[in-house]
C-alpha atoms as an extended CHARMM CRD file, in Angstrom:
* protein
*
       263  EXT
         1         1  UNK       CA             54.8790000000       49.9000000000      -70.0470000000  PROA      1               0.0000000000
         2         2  UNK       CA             54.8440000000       52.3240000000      -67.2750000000  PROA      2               0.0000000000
         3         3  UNK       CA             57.1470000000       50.5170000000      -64.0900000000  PROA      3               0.0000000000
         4         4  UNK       CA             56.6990000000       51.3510000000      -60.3880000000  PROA      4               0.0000000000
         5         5  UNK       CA             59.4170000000       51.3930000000      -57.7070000000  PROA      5               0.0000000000
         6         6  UNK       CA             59.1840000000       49.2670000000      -54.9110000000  PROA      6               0.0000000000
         7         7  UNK       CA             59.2340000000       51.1490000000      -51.4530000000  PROA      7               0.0000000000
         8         8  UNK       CA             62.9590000000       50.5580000000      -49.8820000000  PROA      8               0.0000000000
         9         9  UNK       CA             63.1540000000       48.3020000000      -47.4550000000  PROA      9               0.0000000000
        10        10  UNK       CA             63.4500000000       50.6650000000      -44.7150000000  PROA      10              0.0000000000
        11        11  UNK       CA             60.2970000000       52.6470000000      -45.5100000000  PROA      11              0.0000000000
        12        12  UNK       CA             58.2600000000       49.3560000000      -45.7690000000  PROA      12              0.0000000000
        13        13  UNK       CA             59.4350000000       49.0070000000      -41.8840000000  PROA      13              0.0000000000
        14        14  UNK       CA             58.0980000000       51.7790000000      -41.3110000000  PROA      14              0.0000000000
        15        15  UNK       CA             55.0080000000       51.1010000000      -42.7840000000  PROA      15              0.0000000000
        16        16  UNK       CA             54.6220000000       47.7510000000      -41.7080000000  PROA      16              0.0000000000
        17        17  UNK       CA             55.7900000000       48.3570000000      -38.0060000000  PROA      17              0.0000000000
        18        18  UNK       CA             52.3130000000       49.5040000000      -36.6070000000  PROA      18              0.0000000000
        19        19  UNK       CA             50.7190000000       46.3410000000      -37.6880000000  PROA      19              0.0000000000
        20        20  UNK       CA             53.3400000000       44.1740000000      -36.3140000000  PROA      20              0.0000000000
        21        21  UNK       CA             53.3610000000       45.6450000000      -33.0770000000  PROA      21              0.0000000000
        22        22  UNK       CA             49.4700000000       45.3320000000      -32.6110000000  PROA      22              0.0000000000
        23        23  UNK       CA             49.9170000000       41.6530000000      -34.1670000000  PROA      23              0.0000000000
        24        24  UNK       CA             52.2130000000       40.8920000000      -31.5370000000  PROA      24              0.0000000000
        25        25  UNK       CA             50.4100000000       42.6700000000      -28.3390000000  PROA      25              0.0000000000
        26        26  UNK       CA             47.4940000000       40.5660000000      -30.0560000000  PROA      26              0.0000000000
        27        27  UNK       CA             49.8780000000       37.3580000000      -29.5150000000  PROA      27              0.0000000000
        28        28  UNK       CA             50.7830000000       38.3200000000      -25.7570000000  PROA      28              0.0000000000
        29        29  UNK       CA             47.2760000000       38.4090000000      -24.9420000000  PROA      29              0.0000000000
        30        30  UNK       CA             46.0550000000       35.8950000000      -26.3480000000  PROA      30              0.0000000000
        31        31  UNK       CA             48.3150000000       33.6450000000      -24.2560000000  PROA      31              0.0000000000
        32        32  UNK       CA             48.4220000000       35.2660000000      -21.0050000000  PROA      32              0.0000000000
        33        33  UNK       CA             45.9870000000       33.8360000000      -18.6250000000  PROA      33              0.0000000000
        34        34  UNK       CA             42.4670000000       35.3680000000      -17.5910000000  PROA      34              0.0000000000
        35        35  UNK       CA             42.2820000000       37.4840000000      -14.7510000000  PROA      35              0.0000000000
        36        36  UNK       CA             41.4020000000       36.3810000000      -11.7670000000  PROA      36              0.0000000000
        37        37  UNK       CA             38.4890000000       37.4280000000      -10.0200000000  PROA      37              0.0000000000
        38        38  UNK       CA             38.8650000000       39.6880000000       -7.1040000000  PROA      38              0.0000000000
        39        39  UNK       CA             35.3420000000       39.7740000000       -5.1100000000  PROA      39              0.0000000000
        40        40  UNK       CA             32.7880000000       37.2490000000       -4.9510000000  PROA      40              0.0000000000
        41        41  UNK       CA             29.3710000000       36.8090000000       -3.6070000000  PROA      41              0.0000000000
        42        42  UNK       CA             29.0720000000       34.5730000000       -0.7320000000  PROA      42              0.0000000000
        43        43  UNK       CA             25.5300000000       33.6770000000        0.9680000000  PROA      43              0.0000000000
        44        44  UNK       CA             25.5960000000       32.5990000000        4.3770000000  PROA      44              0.0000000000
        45        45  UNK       CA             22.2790000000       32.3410000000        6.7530000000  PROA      45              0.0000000000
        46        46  UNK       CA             21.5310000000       34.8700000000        9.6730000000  PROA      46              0.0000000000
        47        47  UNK       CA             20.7550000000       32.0630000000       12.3980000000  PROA      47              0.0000000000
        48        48  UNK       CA             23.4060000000       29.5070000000       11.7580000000  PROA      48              0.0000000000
        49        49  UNK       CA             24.9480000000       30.7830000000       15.3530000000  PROA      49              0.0000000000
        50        50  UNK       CA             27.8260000000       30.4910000000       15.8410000000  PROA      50              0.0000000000
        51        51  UNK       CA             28.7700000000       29.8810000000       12.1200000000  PROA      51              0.0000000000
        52        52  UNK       CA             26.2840000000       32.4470000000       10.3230000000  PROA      52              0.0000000000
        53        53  UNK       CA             24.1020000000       35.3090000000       11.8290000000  PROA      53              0.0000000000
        54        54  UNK       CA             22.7770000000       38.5260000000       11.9390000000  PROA      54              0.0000000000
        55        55  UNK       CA             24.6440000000       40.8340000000       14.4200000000  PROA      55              0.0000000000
        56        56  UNK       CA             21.5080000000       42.9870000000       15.3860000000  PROA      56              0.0000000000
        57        57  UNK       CA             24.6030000000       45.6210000000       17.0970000000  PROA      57              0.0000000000
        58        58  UNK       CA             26.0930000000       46.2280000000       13.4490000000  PROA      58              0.0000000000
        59        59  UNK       CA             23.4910000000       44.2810000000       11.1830000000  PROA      59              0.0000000000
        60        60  UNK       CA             26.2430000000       42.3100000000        9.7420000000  PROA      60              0.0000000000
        61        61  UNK       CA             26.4010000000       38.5840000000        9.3680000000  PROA      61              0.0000000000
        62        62  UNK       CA             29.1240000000       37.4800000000       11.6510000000  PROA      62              0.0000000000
        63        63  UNK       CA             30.2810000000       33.9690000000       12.7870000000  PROA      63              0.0000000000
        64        64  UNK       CA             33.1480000000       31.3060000000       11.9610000000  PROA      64              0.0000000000
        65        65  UNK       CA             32.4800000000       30.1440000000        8.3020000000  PROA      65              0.0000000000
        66        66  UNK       CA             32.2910000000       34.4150000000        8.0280000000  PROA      66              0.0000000000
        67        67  UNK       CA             35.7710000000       34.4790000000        9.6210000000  PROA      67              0.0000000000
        68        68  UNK       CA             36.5860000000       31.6610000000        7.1510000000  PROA      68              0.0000000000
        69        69  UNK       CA             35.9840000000       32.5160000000        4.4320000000  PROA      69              0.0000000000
        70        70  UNK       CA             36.8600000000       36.2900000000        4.8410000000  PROA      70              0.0000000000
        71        71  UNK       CA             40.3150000000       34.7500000000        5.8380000000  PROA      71              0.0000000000
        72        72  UNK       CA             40.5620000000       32.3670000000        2.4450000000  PROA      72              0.0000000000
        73        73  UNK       CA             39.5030000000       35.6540000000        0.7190000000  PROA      73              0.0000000000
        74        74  UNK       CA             42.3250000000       37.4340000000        2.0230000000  PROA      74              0.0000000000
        75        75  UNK       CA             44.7560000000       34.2350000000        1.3190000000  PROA      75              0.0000000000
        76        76  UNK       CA             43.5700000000       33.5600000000       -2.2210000000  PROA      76              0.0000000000
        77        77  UNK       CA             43.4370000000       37.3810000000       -3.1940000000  PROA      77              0.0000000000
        78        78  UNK       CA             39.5300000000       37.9560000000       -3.4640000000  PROA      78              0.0000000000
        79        79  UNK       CA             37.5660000000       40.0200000000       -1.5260000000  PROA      79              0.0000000000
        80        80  UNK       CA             33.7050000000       38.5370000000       -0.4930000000  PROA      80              0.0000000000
        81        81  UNK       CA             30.6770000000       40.6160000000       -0.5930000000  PROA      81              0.0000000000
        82        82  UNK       CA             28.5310000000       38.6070000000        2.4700000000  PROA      82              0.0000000000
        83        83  UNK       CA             24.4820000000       38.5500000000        1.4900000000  PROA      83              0.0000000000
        84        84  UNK       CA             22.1330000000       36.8320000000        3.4240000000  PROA      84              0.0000000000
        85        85  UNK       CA             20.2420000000       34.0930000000        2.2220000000  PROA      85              0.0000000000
        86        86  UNK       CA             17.9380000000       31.3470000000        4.0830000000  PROA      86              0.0000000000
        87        87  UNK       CA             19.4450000000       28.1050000000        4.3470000000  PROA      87              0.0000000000
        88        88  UNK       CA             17.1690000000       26.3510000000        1.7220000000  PROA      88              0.0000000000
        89        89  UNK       CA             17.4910000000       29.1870000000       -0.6260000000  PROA      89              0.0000000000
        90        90  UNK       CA             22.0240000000       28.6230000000       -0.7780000000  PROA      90              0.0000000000
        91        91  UNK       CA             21.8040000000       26.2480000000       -3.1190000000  PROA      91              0.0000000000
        92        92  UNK       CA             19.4090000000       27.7340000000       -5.5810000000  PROA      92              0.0000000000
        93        93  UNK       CA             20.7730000000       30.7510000000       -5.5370000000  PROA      93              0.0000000000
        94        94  UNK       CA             24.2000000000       29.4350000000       -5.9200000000  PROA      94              0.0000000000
        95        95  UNK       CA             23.1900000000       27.1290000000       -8.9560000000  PROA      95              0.0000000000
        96        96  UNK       CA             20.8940000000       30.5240000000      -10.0050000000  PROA      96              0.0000000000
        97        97  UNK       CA             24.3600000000       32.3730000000      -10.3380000000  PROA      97              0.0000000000
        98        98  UNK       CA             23.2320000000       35.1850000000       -7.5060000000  PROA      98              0.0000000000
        99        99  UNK       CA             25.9400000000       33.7520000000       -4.8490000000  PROA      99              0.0000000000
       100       100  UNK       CA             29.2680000000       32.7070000000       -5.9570000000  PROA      100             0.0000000000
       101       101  UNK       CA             30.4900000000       30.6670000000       -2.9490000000  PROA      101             0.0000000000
       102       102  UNK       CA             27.9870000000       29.0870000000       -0.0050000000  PROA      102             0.0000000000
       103       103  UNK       CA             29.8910000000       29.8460000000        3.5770000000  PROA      103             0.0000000000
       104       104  UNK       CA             27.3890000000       28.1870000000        5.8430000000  PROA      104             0.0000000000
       105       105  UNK       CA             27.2600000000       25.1380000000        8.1130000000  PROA      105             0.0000000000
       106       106  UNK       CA             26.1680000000       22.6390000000        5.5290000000  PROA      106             0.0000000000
       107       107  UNK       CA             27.4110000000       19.4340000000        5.4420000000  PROA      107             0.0000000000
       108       108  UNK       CA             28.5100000000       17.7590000000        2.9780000000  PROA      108             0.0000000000
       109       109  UNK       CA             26.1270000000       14.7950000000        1.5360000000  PROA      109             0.0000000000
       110       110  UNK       CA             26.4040000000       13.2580000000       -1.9040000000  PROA      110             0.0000000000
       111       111  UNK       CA             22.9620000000       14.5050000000       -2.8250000000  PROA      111             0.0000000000
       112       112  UNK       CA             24.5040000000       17.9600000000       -2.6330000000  PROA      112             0.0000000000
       113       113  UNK       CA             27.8810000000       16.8480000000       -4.5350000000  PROA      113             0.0000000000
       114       114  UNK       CA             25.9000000000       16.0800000000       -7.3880000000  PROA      114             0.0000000000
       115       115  UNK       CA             24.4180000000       19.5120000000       -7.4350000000  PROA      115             0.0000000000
       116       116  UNK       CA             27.4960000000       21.9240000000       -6.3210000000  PROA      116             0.0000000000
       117       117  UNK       CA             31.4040000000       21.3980000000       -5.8180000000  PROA      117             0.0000000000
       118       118  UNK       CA             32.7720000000       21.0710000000       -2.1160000000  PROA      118             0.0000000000
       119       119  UNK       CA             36.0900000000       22.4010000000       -0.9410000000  PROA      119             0.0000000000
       120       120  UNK       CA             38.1790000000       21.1190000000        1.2720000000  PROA      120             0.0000000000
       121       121  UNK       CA             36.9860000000       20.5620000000        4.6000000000  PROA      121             0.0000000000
       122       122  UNK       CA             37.3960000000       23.5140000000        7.3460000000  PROA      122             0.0000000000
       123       123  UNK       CA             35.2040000000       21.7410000000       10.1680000000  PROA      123             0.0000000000
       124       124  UNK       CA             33.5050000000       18.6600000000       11.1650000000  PROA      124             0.0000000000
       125       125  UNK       CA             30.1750000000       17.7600000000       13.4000000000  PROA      125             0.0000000000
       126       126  UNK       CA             27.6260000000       16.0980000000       13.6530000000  PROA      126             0.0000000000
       127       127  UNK       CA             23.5290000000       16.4270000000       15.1760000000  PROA      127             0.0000000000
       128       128  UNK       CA             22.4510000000       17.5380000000       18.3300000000  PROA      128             0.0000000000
       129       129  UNK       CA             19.3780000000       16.1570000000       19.9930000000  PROA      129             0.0000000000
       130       130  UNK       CA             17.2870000000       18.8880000000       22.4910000000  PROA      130             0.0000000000
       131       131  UNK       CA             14.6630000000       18.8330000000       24.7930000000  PROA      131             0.0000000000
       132       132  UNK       CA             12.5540000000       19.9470000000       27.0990000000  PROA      132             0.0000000000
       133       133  UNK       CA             14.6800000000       21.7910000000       30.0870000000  PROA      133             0.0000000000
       134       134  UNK       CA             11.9110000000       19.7030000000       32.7610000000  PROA      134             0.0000000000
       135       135  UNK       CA             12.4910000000       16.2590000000       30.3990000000  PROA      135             0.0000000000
       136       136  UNK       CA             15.1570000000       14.7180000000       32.1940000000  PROA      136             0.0000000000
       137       137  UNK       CA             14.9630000000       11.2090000000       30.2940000000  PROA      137             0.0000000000
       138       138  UNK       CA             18.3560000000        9.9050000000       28.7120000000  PROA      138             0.0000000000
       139       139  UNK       CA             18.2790000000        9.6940000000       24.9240000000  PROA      139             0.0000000000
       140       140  UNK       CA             21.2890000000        7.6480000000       23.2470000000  PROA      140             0.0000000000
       141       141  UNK       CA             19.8880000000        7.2460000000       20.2980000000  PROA      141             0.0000000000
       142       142  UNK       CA             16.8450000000        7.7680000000       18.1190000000  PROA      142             0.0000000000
       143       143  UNK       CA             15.4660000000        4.7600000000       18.6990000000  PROA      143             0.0000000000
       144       144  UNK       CA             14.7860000000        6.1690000000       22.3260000000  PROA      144             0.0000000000
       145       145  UNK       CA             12.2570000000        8.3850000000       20.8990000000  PROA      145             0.0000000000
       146       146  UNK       CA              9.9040000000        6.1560000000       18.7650000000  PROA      146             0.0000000000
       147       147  UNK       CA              6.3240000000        7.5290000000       18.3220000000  PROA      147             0.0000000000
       148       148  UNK       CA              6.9980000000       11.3390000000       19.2120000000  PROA      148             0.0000000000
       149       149  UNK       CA              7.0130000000       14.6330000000       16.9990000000  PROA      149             0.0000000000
       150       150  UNK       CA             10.6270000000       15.5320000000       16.3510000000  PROA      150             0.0000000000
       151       151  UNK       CA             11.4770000000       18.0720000000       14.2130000000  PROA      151             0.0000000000
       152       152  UNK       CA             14.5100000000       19.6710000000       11.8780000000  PROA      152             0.0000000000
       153       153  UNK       CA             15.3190000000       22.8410000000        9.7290000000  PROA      153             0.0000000000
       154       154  UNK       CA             13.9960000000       22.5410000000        6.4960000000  PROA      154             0.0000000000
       155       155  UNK       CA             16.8860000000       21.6970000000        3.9130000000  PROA      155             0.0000000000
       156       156  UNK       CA             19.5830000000       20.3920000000        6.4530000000  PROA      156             0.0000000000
       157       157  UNK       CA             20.7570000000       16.4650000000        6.3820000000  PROA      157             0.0000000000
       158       158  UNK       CA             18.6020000000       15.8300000000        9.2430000000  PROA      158             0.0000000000
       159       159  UNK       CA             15.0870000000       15.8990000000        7.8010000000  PROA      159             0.0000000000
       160       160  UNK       CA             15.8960000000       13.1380000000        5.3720000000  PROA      160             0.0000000000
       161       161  UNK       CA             17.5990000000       10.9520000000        7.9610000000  PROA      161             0.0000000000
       162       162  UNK       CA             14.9890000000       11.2310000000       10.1580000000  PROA      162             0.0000000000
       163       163  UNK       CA             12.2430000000       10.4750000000        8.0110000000  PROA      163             0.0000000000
       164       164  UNK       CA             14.3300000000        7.4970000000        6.6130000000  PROA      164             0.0000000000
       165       165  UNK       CA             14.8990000000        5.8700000000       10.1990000000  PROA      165             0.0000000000
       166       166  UNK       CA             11.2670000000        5.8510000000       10.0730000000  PROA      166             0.0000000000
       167       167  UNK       CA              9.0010000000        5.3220000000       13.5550000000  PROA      167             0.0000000000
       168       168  UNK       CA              8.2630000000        8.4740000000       14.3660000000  PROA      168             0.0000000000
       169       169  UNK       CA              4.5950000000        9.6550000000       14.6980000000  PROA      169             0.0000000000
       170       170  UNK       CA              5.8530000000       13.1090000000       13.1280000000  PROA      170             0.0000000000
       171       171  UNK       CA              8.6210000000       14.8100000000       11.5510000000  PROA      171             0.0000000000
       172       172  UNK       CA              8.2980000000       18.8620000000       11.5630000000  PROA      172             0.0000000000
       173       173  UNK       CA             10.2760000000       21.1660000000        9.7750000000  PROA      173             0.0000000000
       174       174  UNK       CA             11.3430000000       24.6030000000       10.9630000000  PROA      174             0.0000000000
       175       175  UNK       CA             12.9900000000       27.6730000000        8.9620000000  PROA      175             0.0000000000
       176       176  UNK       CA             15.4370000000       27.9350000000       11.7450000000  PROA      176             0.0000000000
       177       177  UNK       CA             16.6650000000       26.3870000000       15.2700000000  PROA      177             0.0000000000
       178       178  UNK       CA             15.4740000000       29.2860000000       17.0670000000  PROA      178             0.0000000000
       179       179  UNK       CA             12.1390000000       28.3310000000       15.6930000000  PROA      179             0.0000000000
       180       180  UNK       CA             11.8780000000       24.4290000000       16.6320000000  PROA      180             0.0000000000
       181       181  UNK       CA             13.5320000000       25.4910000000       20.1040000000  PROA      181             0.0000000000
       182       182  UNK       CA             10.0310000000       27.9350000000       21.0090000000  PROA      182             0.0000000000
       183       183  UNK       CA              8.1760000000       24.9230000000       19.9100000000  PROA      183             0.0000000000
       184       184  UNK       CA             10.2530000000       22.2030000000       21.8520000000  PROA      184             0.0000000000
       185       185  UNK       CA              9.9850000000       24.1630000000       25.2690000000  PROA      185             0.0000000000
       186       186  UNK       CA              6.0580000000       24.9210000000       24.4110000000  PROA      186             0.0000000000
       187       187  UNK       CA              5.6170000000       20.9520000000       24.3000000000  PROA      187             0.0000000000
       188       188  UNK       CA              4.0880000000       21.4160000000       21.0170000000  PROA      188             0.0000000000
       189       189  UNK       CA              7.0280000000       18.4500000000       19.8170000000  PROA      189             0.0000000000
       190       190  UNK       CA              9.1060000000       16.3970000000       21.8060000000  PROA      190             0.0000000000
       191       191  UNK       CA             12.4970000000       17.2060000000       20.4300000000  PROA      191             0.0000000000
       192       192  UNK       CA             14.8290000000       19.2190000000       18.2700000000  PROA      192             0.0000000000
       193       193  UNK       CA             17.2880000000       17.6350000000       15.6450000000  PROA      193             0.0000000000
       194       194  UNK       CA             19.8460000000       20.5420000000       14.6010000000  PROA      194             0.0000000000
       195       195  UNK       CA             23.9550000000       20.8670000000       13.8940000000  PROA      195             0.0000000000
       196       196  UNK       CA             25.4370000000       20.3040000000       17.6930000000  PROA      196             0.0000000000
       197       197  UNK       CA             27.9130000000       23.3840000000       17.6500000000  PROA      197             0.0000000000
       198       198  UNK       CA             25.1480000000       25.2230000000       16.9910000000  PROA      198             0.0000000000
       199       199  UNK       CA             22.8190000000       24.1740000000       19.0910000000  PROA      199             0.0000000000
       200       200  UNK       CA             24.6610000000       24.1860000000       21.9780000000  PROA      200             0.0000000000
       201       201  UNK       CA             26.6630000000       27.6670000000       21.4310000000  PROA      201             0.0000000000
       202       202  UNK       CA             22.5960000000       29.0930000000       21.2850000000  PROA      202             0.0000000000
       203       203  UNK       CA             22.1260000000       27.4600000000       24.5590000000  PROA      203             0.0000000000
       204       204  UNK       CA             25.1470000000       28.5120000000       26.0960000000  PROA      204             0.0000000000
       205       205  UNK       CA             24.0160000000       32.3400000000       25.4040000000  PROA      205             0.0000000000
       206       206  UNK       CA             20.4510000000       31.2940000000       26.8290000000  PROA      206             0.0000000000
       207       207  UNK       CA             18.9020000000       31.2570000000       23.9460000000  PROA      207             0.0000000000
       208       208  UNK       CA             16.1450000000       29.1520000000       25.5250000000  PROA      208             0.0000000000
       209       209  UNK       CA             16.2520000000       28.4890000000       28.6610000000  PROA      209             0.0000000000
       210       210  UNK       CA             13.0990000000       25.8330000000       28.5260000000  PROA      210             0.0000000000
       211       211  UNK       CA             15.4640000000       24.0970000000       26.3730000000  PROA      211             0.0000000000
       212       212  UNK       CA             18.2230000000       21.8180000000       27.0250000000  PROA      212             0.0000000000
       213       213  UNK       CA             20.8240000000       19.7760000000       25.1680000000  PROA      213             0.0000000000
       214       214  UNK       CA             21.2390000000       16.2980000000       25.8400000000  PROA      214             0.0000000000
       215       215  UNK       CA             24.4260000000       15.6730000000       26.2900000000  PROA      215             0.0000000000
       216       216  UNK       CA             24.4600000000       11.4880000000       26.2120000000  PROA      216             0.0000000000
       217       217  UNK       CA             23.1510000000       11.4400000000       22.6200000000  PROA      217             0.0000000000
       218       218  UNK       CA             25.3110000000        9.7510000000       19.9630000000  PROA      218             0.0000000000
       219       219  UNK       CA             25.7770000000       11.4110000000       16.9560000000  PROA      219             0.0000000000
       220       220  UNK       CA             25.1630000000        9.3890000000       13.9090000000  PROA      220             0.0000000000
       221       221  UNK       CA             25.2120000000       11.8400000000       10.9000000000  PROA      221             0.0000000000
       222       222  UNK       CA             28.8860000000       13.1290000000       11.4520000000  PROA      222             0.0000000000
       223       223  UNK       CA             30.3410000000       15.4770000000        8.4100000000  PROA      223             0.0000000000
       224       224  UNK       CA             32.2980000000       18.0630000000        7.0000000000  PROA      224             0.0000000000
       225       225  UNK       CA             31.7170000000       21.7030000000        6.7620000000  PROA      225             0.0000000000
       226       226  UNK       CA             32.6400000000       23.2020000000        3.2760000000  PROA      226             0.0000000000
       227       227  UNK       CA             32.8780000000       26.1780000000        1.0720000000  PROA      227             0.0000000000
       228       228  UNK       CA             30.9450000000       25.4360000000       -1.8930000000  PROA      228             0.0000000000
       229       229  UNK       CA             30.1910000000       26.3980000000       -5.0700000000  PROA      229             0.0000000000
       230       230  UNK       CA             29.0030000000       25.9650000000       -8.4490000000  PROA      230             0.0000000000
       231       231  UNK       CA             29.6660000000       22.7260000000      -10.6150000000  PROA      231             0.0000000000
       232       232  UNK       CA             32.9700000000       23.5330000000      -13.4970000000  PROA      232             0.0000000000
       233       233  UNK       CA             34.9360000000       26.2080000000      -12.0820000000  PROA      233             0.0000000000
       234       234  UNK       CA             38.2600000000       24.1650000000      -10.8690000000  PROA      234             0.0000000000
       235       235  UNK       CA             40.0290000000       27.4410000000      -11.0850000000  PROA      235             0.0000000000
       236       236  UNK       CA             38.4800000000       28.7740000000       -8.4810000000  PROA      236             0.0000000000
       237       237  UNK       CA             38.6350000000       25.3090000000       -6.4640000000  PROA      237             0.0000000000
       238       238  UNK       CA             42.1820000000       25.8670000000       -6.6400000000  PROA      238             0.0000000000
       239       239  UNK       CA             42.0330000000       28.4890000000       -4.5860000000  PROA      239             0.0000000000
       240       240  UNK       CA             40.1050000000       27.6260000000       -2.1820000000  PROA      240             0.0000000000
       241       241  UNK       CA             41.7360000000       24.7650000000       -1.4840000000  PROA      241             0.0000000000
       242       242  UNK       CA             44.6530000000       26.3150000000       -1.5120000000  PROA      242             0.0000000000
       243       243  UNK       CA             43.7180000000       28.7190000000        1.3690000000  PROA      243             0.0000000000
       244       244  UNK       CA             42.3900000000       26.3030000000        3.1950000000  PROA      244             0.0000000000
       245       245  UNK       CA             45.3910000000       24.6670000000        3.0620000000  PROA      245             0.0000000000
       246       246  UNK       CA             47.4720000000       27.3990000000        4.2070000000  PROA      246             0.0000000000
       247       247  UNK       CA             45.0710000000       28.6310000000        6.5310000000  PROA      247             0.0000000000
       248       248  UNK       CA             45.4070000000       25.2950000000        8.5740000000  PROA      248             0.0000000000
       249       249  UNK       CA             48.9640000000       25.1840000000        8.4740000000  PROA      249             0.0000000000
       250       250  UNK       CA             49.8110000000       28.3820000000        9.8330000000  PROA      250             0.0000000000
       251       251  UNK       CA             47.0740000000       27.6710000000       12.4540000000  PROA      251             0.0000000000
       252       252  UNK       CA             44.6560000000       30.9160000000       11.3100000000  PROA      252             0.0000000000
       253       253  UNK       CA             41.4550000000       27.9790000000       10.9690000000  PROA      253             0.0000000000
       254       254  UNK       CA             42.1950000000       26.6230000000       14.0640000000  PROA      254             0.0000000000
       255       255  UNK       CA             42.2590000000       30.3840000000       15.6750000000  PROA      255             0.0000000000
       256       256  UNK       CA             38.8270000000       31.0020000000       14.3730000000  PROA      256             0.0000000000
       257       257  UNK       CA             37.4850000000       27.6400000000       15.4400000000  PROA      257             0.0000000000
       258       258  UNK       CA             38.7840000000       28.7670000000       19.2430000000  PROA      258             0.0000000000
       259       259  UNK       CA             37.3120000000       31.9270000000       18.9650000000  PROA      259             0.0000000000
       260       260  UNK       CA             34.0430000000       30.8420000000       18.2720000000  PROA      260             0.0000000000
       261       261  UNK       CA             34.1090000000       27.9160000000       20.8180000000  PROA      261             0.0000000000
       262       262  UNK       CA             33.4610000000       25.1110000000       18.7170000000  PROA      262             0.0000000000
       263       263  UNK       CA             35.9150000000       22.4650000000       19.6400000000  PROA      263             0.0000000000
């Protein structure tokens, strides 16, 4: 019988070395964690002044939740690619996967949390009530303005409420503040329901100067500003939240707040 010699043990090292050094860089791999992304898509609106809009100077969208989320960005360790996007069109394009994150002044509502994730909060307001600049009536409530045309931006908290409370002969929506503002000083509706800061920052530039804010109206639908985005991704939660965090304590959020004159 013809008898074969077994390869020392030192050449079947050598031989076997390769495959135990790939088996083992296979091993570290395996268990180190994923990457973390470094850029992400954020929408934000161009008329959400002074939290989104267009900067006609530079034609880049500009404003607080810009700042803010630039800033968590730069906390967390992502860069943000800003793309504008109409304010009913965030959420489908966030659940559509063409926006990672939503930095806009939306509220948060539980019709939305059941949709997309919320962060922490970063700001808090409520509505603002406007008028005609020659209407010099006191409103308190919207009770005070039973039977009249009001109107709201399509996809903010506002049109629901509104139509809920009921008793109004009309409820108009409008693609943007700027919008219901044109009709509000035509007399084409009585008043304007939009986010406060907003509303009155716009005024304060003279946006409209046959508009005007009315200042004794109670705010009923107070809530918080977020950065949002899809449903299942707590890593990236995480982060946010952990800027955010951060961000307030070393007083950077409460900087950009300042600078954009919203407290």
């Amino acid at each position: 019988m013809k008898s074969f010699n077994l390869p020392s043990s030192r050449l079947l090292h050598r031989l076997l070395s390769p495959l135990l050094g790939a088996a083992a860089l296979m091993s570290v791999l395996a268990a180190a964690p994923a990457m973390a992304q470094s850029s992400y898509n954020v929408g934000a609106t161009s008329t959400g002044v002074p939290f989104t809009f267009l900067d006609i100077k530079t034609n880049k969208l500009q404003g607080m939740m810009v700042d803010t989320v630039t800033a968590v960005g730069n906390k967390a360790g992502f860069s943000v690619n800003i793309q504008q996007t109409p304010f009913s069109a965030l959420i489908p394009s966030l659940t559509g996967n063409k926006i990672d994150i939503i930095a806009a002044a939306m509220l948060k509502t539980e019709a939305r949390a059941q949709i997309v994730d919320f962060s922490d909060p970063v700001y808090s307001y409520g509505e603002g009530l406007f008028v005609n600049a020659q209407d010099q009536k006191v409103y308190k409530t919207l009770d005070d303005l039973k039977g009249e045309i009001v109107g709201a931006q399509v996809g903010t908290v506002f049109v629901d409420a509104l139509n809920k409370k009921g008793g109004f002969k009309e409820v108009k929506t409008y693609d943007s503040v700027a919008d219901m503002m044109r009709d509000v000083g035509l007399g084409r509706i009585k008043a304007g329901f939009g986010d406060r800061p907003i509303v009155a920052y716009q005024l304060s530039q003279g946006a409209n100067p046959q508009v005007r804010l009315v200042k004794e109206y109670q705010s009923t639908l107070m809530g918080d500003v977020c950065l949002v985005i899809r449903k299942g991704d707590p890593k990236l939660m995480e982060r946010l939240n952990k800027a955010i965090a951060e961000l307030k304590a070393d007083g950077t959020l409460t900087r950009i707040v300042d600078q954009w004159k919203l407290n």
